[in-house]
PDB file of C-alpha atoms in Angstrom:
ATOM      1  CA  MET M   1      19.516   8.006   2.199  1.00 50.00           C
ATOM      2  CA  ALA M   2      18.434   9.803  -0.712  1.00 57.00           C
ATOM      3  CA  LYS M   3      16.293  13.080  -0.101  1.00 66.00           C
ATOM      4  CA  LYS M   4      12.605  12.929   0.363  1.00 66.00           C
ATOM      5  CA  PRO M   5      10.391  13.819  -2.599  1.00 71.00           C
ATOM      6  CA  LYS M   6       7.904  16.666  -2.122  1.00 78.00           C
ATOM      7  CA  SER M   7       5.109  13.987  -2.377  1.00 76.00           C
ATOM      8  CA  TYR M   8       6.699  12.138   0.497  1.00 80.00           C
ATOM      9  CA  TRP M   9       6.389  15.159   2.774  1.00 86.00           C
ATOM     10  CA  ASN M  10       2.836  15.825   1.591  1.00 87.00           C
ATOM     11  CA  THR M  11       1.683  12.238   2.481  1.00 85.00           C
ATOM     12  CA  ARG M  12       3.541  12.419   5.672  1.00 87.00           C
ATOM     13  CA  LYS M  13       1.638  15.866   6.558  1.00 91.00           C
ATOM     14  CA  ARG M  14      -1.727  14.391   5.754  1.00 90.00           C
ATOM     15  CA  THR M  15      -1.075  11.496   7.790  1.00 90.00           C
ATOM     16  CA  LYS M  16       0.026  13.429  10.811  1.00 90.00           C
ATOM     17  CA  LEU M  17      -2.914  15.486  10.862  1.00 91.00           C
ATOM     18  CA  THR M  18      -5.053  12.309  10.259  1.00 88.00           C
ATOM     19  CA  LEU M  19      -3.226  10.676  13.490  1.00 89.00           C
ATOM     20  CA  ALA M  20      -4.862  13.550  15.569  1.00 90.00           C
ATOM     21  CA  GLN M  21      -8.182  11.662  15.296  1.00 91.00           C
ATOM     22  CA  GLY M  22      -7.135   8.160  15.287  1.00 89.00           C
ATOM     23  CA  SER M  23      -4.065   5.475  14.663  1.00 89.00           C
ATOM     24  CA  LEU M  24      -2.378   4.454  11.677  1.00 91.00           C
ATOM     25  CA  LYS M  25      -3.278   0.696  10.815  1.00 92.00           C
ATOM     26  CA  GLY M  26      -1.445   0.387   7.377  1.00 94.00           C
ATOM     27  CA  VAL M  27      -0.817   2.084   4.463  1.00 95.00           C
ATOM     28  CA  LEU M  28      -2.903   1.803   1.090  1.00 95.00           C
ATOM     29  CA  TRP M  29      -0.444   3.307  -1.916  1.00 93.00           C
ATOM     30  CA  GLN M  30      -1.390   3.929  -5.695  1.00 92.00           C
ATOM     31  CA  GLN M  31       0.998   5.189  -7.456  1.00 83.00           C
ATOM     32  CA  ASP M  32       0.537   7.437 -10.588  1.00 73.00           C
ATOM     33  CA  ASN M  33       1.081   6.515 -14.061  1.00 65.00           C
ATOM     34  CA  GLY M  34       2.232   9.859 -14.697  1.00 58.00           C
ATOM     35  CA  VAL M  35       5.189   9.588 -12.418  1.00 60.00           C
ATOM     36  CA  SER M  36       8.212   8.912 -14.452  1.00 58.00           C
ATOM     37  CA  GLN M  37      10.191   6.186 -12.940  1.00 70.00           C
ATOM     38  CA  THR M  38      12.177   3.620 -14.835  1.00 85.00           C
ATOM     39  CA  PRO M  39      11.460  -0.194 -13.988  1.00 90.00           C
ATOM     40  CA  GLU M  40      15.214  -0.706 -12.933  1.00 90.00           C
ATOM     41  CA  THR M  41      14.896   1.886  -9.951  1.00 90.00           C
ATOM     42  CA  HIS M  42      10.872   1.368  -9.112  1.00 91.00           C
ATOM     43  CA  LEU M  43      11.396  -1.316  -6.498  1.00 94.00           C
ATOM     44  CA  GLU M  44      14.087   0.458  -4.811  1.00 93.00           C
ATOM     45  CA  THR M  45      12.440   3.562  -4.844  1.00 90.00           C
ATOM     46  CA  LEU M  46       9.184   2.072  -3.345  1.00 92.00           C
ATOM     47  CA  THR M  47      11.265   0.077  -0.875  1.00 95.00           C
ATOM     48  CA  ASN M  48      12.798   3.088   0.522  1.00 92.00           C
ATOM     49  CA  PHE M  49       9.576   4.937   0.419  1.00 91.00           C
ATOM     50  CA  VAL M  50       8.123   2.099   2.659  1.00 95.00           C
ATOM     51  CA  VAL M  51      11.210   2.269   4.934  1.00 95.00           C
ATOM     52  CA  LYS M  52      10.937   5.923   5.578  1.00 92.00           C
ATOM     53  CA  LEU M  53       7.456   5.899   6.299  1.00 92.00           C
ATOM     54  CA  ARG M  54       7.887   3.155   8.732  1.00 94.00           C
ATOM     55  CA  SER M  55      10.492   5.077  10.378  1.00 93.00           C
ATOM     56  CA  ASP M  56       8.878   8.359  10.579  1.00 91.00           C
ATOM     57  CA  PHE M  57       5.628   6.917  12.027  1.00 92.00           C
ATOM     58  CA  ALA M  58       8.111   4.479  14.411  1.00 92.00           C
ATOM     59  CA  ASP M  59       6.525   1.058  13.287  1.00 93.00           C
ATOM     60  CA  THR M  60       9.114  -1.028  11.585  1.00 93.00           C
ATOM     61  CA  SER M  61       6.169  -3.704  10.710  1.00 92.00           C
ATOM     62  CA  LEU M  62       3.395  -1.270   9.330  1.00 95.00           C
ATOM     63  CA  PRO M  63       1.496  -2.904   6.695  1.00 97.00           C
ATOM     64  CA  PHE M  64       2.112  -1.368   3.148  1.00 97.00           C
ATOM     65  CA  VAL M  65      -0.101  -2.430   0.047  1.00 98.00           C
ATOM     66  CA  THR M  66       0.783  -0.753  -3.075  1.00 97.00           C
ATOM     67  CA  GLY M  67      -1.341  -1.068  -6.306  1.00 96.00           C
ATOM     68  CA  GLN M  68      -0.099  -2.295 -10.010  1.00 95.00           C
ATOM     69  CA  LEU M  69      -0.658   0.221 -12.800  1.00 93.00           C
ATOM     70  CA  HIS M  70      -2.428   0.300 -15.793  1.00 90.00           C
ATOM     71  CA  ASP M  71      -0.566  -0.683 -18.826  1.00 88.00           C
ATOM     72  CA  SER M  72       2.921  -0.888 -17.331  1.00 90.00           C
ATOM     73  CA  PRO M  73       4.030  -4.377 -17.214  1.00 93.00           C
ATOM     74  CA  LYS M  74       7.667  -3.722 -16.432  1.00 93.00           C
ATOM     75  CA  ILE M  75       7.069  -1.558 -13.506  1.00 93.00           C
ATOM     76  CA  ASN M  76       4.356  -3.865 -12.514  1.00 94.00           C
ATOM     77  CA  ALA M  77       6.864  -6.837 -12.552  1.00 96.00           C
ATOM     78  CA  GLU M  78       8.811  -4.847  -9.854  1.00 95.00           C
ATOM     79  CA  ILE M  79       5.923  -4.398  -7.698  1.00 96.00           C
ATOM     80  CA  VAL M  80       5.433  -8.201  -7.686  1.00 97.00           C
ATOM     81  CA  LYS M  81       8.775  -8.208  -6.186  1.00 97.00           C
ATOM     82  CA  LEU M  82       7.888  -5.860  -3.171  1.00 97.00           C
ATOM     83  CA  PRO M  83       6.638  -8.605  -0.514  1.00 97.00           C
ATOM     84  CA  GLN M  84       9.997 -10.595  -1.190  1.00 97.00           C
ATOM     85  CA  THR M  85      12.115  -7.461  -0.625  1.00 96.00           C
ATOM     86  CA  ILE M  86      10.591  -6.258   2.652  1.00 96.00           C
ATOM     87  CA  HIS M  87       8.301  -7.520   5.323  1.00 96.00           C
ATOM     88  CA  GLY M  88       4.740  -6.784   5.719  1.00 96.00           C
ATOM     89  CA  THR M  89       4.159  -5.592   2.168  1.00 98.00           C
ATOM     90  CA  ALA M  90       1.561  -6.766  -0.660  1.00 98.00           C
ATOM     91  CA  TYR M  91       0.393  -5.687  -3.689  1.00 98.00           C
ATOM     92  CA  ALA M  92      -3.409  -5.321  -5.281  1.00 98.00           C
ATOM     93  CA  SER M  93      -3.256  -6.594  -8.849  1.00 97.00           C
ATOM     94  CA  SER M  94      -4.526  -4.765 -11.895  1.00 95.00           C
ATOM     95  CA  GLN M  95      -4.388  -7.897 -13.809  1.00 95.00           C
ATOM     96  CA  GLY M  96      -8.047  -7.802 -15.854  1.00 95.00           C
ATOM     97  CA  LEU M  97      -8.689  -3.984 -15.022  1.00 95.00           C
ATOM     98  CA  THR M  98      -9.618  -1.504 -17.705  1.00 95.00           C
ATOM     99  CA  THR M  99      -9.576   2.186 -17.952  1.00 93.00           C
ATOM    100  CA  ALA M 100     -11.764   5.410 -18.928  1.00 92.00           C
ATOM    101  CA  ASP M 101      -9.123   7.110 -20.527  1.00 91.00           C
ATOM    102  CA  CYS M 102      -6.111   4.810 -21.318  1.00 84.00           C
ATOM    103  CA  THR M 103      -4.366   5.964 -17.842  1.00 84.00           C
ATOM    104  CA  HIS M 104      -6.945   5.990 -15.148  1.00 88.00           C
ATOM    105  CA  PHE M 105      -9.058   2.942 -13.823  1.00 93.00           C
ATOM    106  CA  ASP M 106     -12.680   3.058 -14.906  1.00 95.00           C
ATOM    107  CA  SER M 107     -15.394   2.762 -12.040  1.00 96.00           C
ATOM    108  CA  ARG M 108     -15.833  -0.971 -12.238  1.00 97.00           C
ATOM    109  CA  SER M 109     -11.920  -1.638 -12.027  1.00 96.00           C
ATOM    110  CA  GLN M 110     -11.654   0.934  -9.261  1.00 96.00           C
ATOM    111  CA  LEU M 111     -14.000  -1.127  -7.350  1.00 97.00           C
ATOM    112  CA  LEU M 112     -12.340  -4.125  -7.991  1.00 97.00           C
ATOM    113  CA  LEU M 113      -8.888  -2.930  -7.304  1.00 97.00           C
ATOM    114  CA  GLY M 114     -10.490  -1.645  -3.786  1.00 96.00           C
ATOM    115  CA  GLU M 115     -11.505  -5.292  -3.170  1.00 97.00           C
ATOM    116  CA  ARG M 116      -8.046  -6.498  -4.100  1.00 97.00           C
ATOM    117  CA  TYR M 117      -6.368  -3.786  -1.926  1.00 98.00           C
ATOM    118  CA  ALA M 118      -8.651  -4.713   1.171  1.00 97.00           C
ATOM    119  CA  GLU M 119      -7.953  -8.409   0.537  1.00 97.00           C
ATOM    120  CA  GLN M 120      -4.408  -7.773   0.648  1.00 97.00           C
ATOM    121  CA  MET M 121      -4.749  -5.444   3.870  1.00 97.00           C
ATOM    122  CA  ILE M 122      -6.645  -7.962   5.603  1.00 96.00           C
ATOM    123  CA  GLN M 123      -4.016 -10.614   5.151  1.00 96.00           C
ATOM    124  CA  LEU M 124      -1.405  -8.372   6.348  1.00 96.00           C
ATOM    125  CA  GLN M 125      -3.197  -7.518   9.528  1.00 94.00           C
ATOM    126  CA  GLN M 126      -4.256 -10.932  10.513  1.00 93.00           C
ATOM    127  CA  LYS M 127      -0.653 -11.954  10.245  1.00 91.00           C
ATOM    128  CA  ARG M 128       0.591  -9.172  12.211  1.00 87.00           C
ATOM    129  CA  TYR M 129      -1.882  -9.513  14.599  1.00 81.00           C
ATOM    130  CA  ALA M 130      -1.204 -13.336  15.113  1.00 83.00           C
ATOM    131  CA  ALA M 131       2.326 -12.432  15.350  1.00 76.00           C
ATOM    132  CA  SER M 132       2.219  -9.787  18.041  1.00 71.00           C
ATOM    133  CA  PRO M 133       1.934 -10.497  21.562  1.00 65.00           C
ATOM    134  CA  LEU M 134       1.535  -7.051  22.352  1.00 63.00           C
ATOM    135  CA  TRP M 135      -1.778  -6.442  20.149  1.00 55.00           C
ATOM    136  CA  PRO M 136      -4.660  -6.526  22.453  1.00 54.00           C
ATOM    137  CA  ARG M 137      -6.870  -9.670  21.819  1.00 50.00           C
ATOM    138  CA  PRO M 138     -10.304  -9.223  20.460  1.00 49.00           C
ATOM    139  CA  THR M 139     -13.405 -10.789  22.826  1.00 49.00           C
ATOM    140  CA  SER M 140     -14.212 -12.766  19.785  1.00 47.00           C
ATOM    141  CA  SER M 141     -12.979 -14.070  16.342  1.00 48.00           C
ATOM    142  CA  SER M 142     -15.641 -12.127  14.921  1.00 47.00           C
ATOM    143  CA  SER M 143     -13.758  -8.896  15.880  1.00 48.00           C
ATOM    144  CA  ILE M 144     -11.220  -9.586  13.453  1.00 48.00           C
ATOM    145  CA  PRO M 145     -12.665  -9.316   9.820  1.00 50.00           C
ATOM    146  CA  THR M 146     -12.146 -11.887   7.444  1.00 52.00           C
ATOM    147  CA  SER M 147     -13.712 -10.070   4.260  1.00 50.00           C
ATOM    148  CA  MET M 148     -14.893  -6.779   3.677  1.00 47.00           C
ATOM    149  CA  PRO M 149     -18.848  -6.124   2.434  1.00 44.00           C
ATOM    150  CA  TRP M 150     -19.040  -4.783  -0.835  1.00 42.00           C
ATOM    151  CA  PHE M 151     -21.900  -3.284  -2.737  1.00 35.00           C
TER     152      PHE M 151
END
């Protein structure tokens, strides 16, 4: 496998520090528009990233949701392919979102994107939970969220 970039090691380090306080239930990943990647390699790079994270955290089915970018139709088309490429992944659509500075999503769009991330992660968690006999079962169905409260 290719050498892991500095951004990967920073993510891994921060996650390991956080794990001292709890457990890792899933990953939400928003790629920066400023990172130069070609559409032709984006899906492979993203897939390798997911595989490396799952390997390093010893969880081959760790849920992973990535977000689409603003004004990057070719890369976004590759992001849409992620769930068909690797199990337990999803994406949050950037369709209809607007920016504050032609690159970064404005406040309203950040909230909408957050809702989209939550919806996708909840779906992945429910699938993972339903498929695993090893996960502890809740005492009631209300213990598994079906939606997230928002402002």
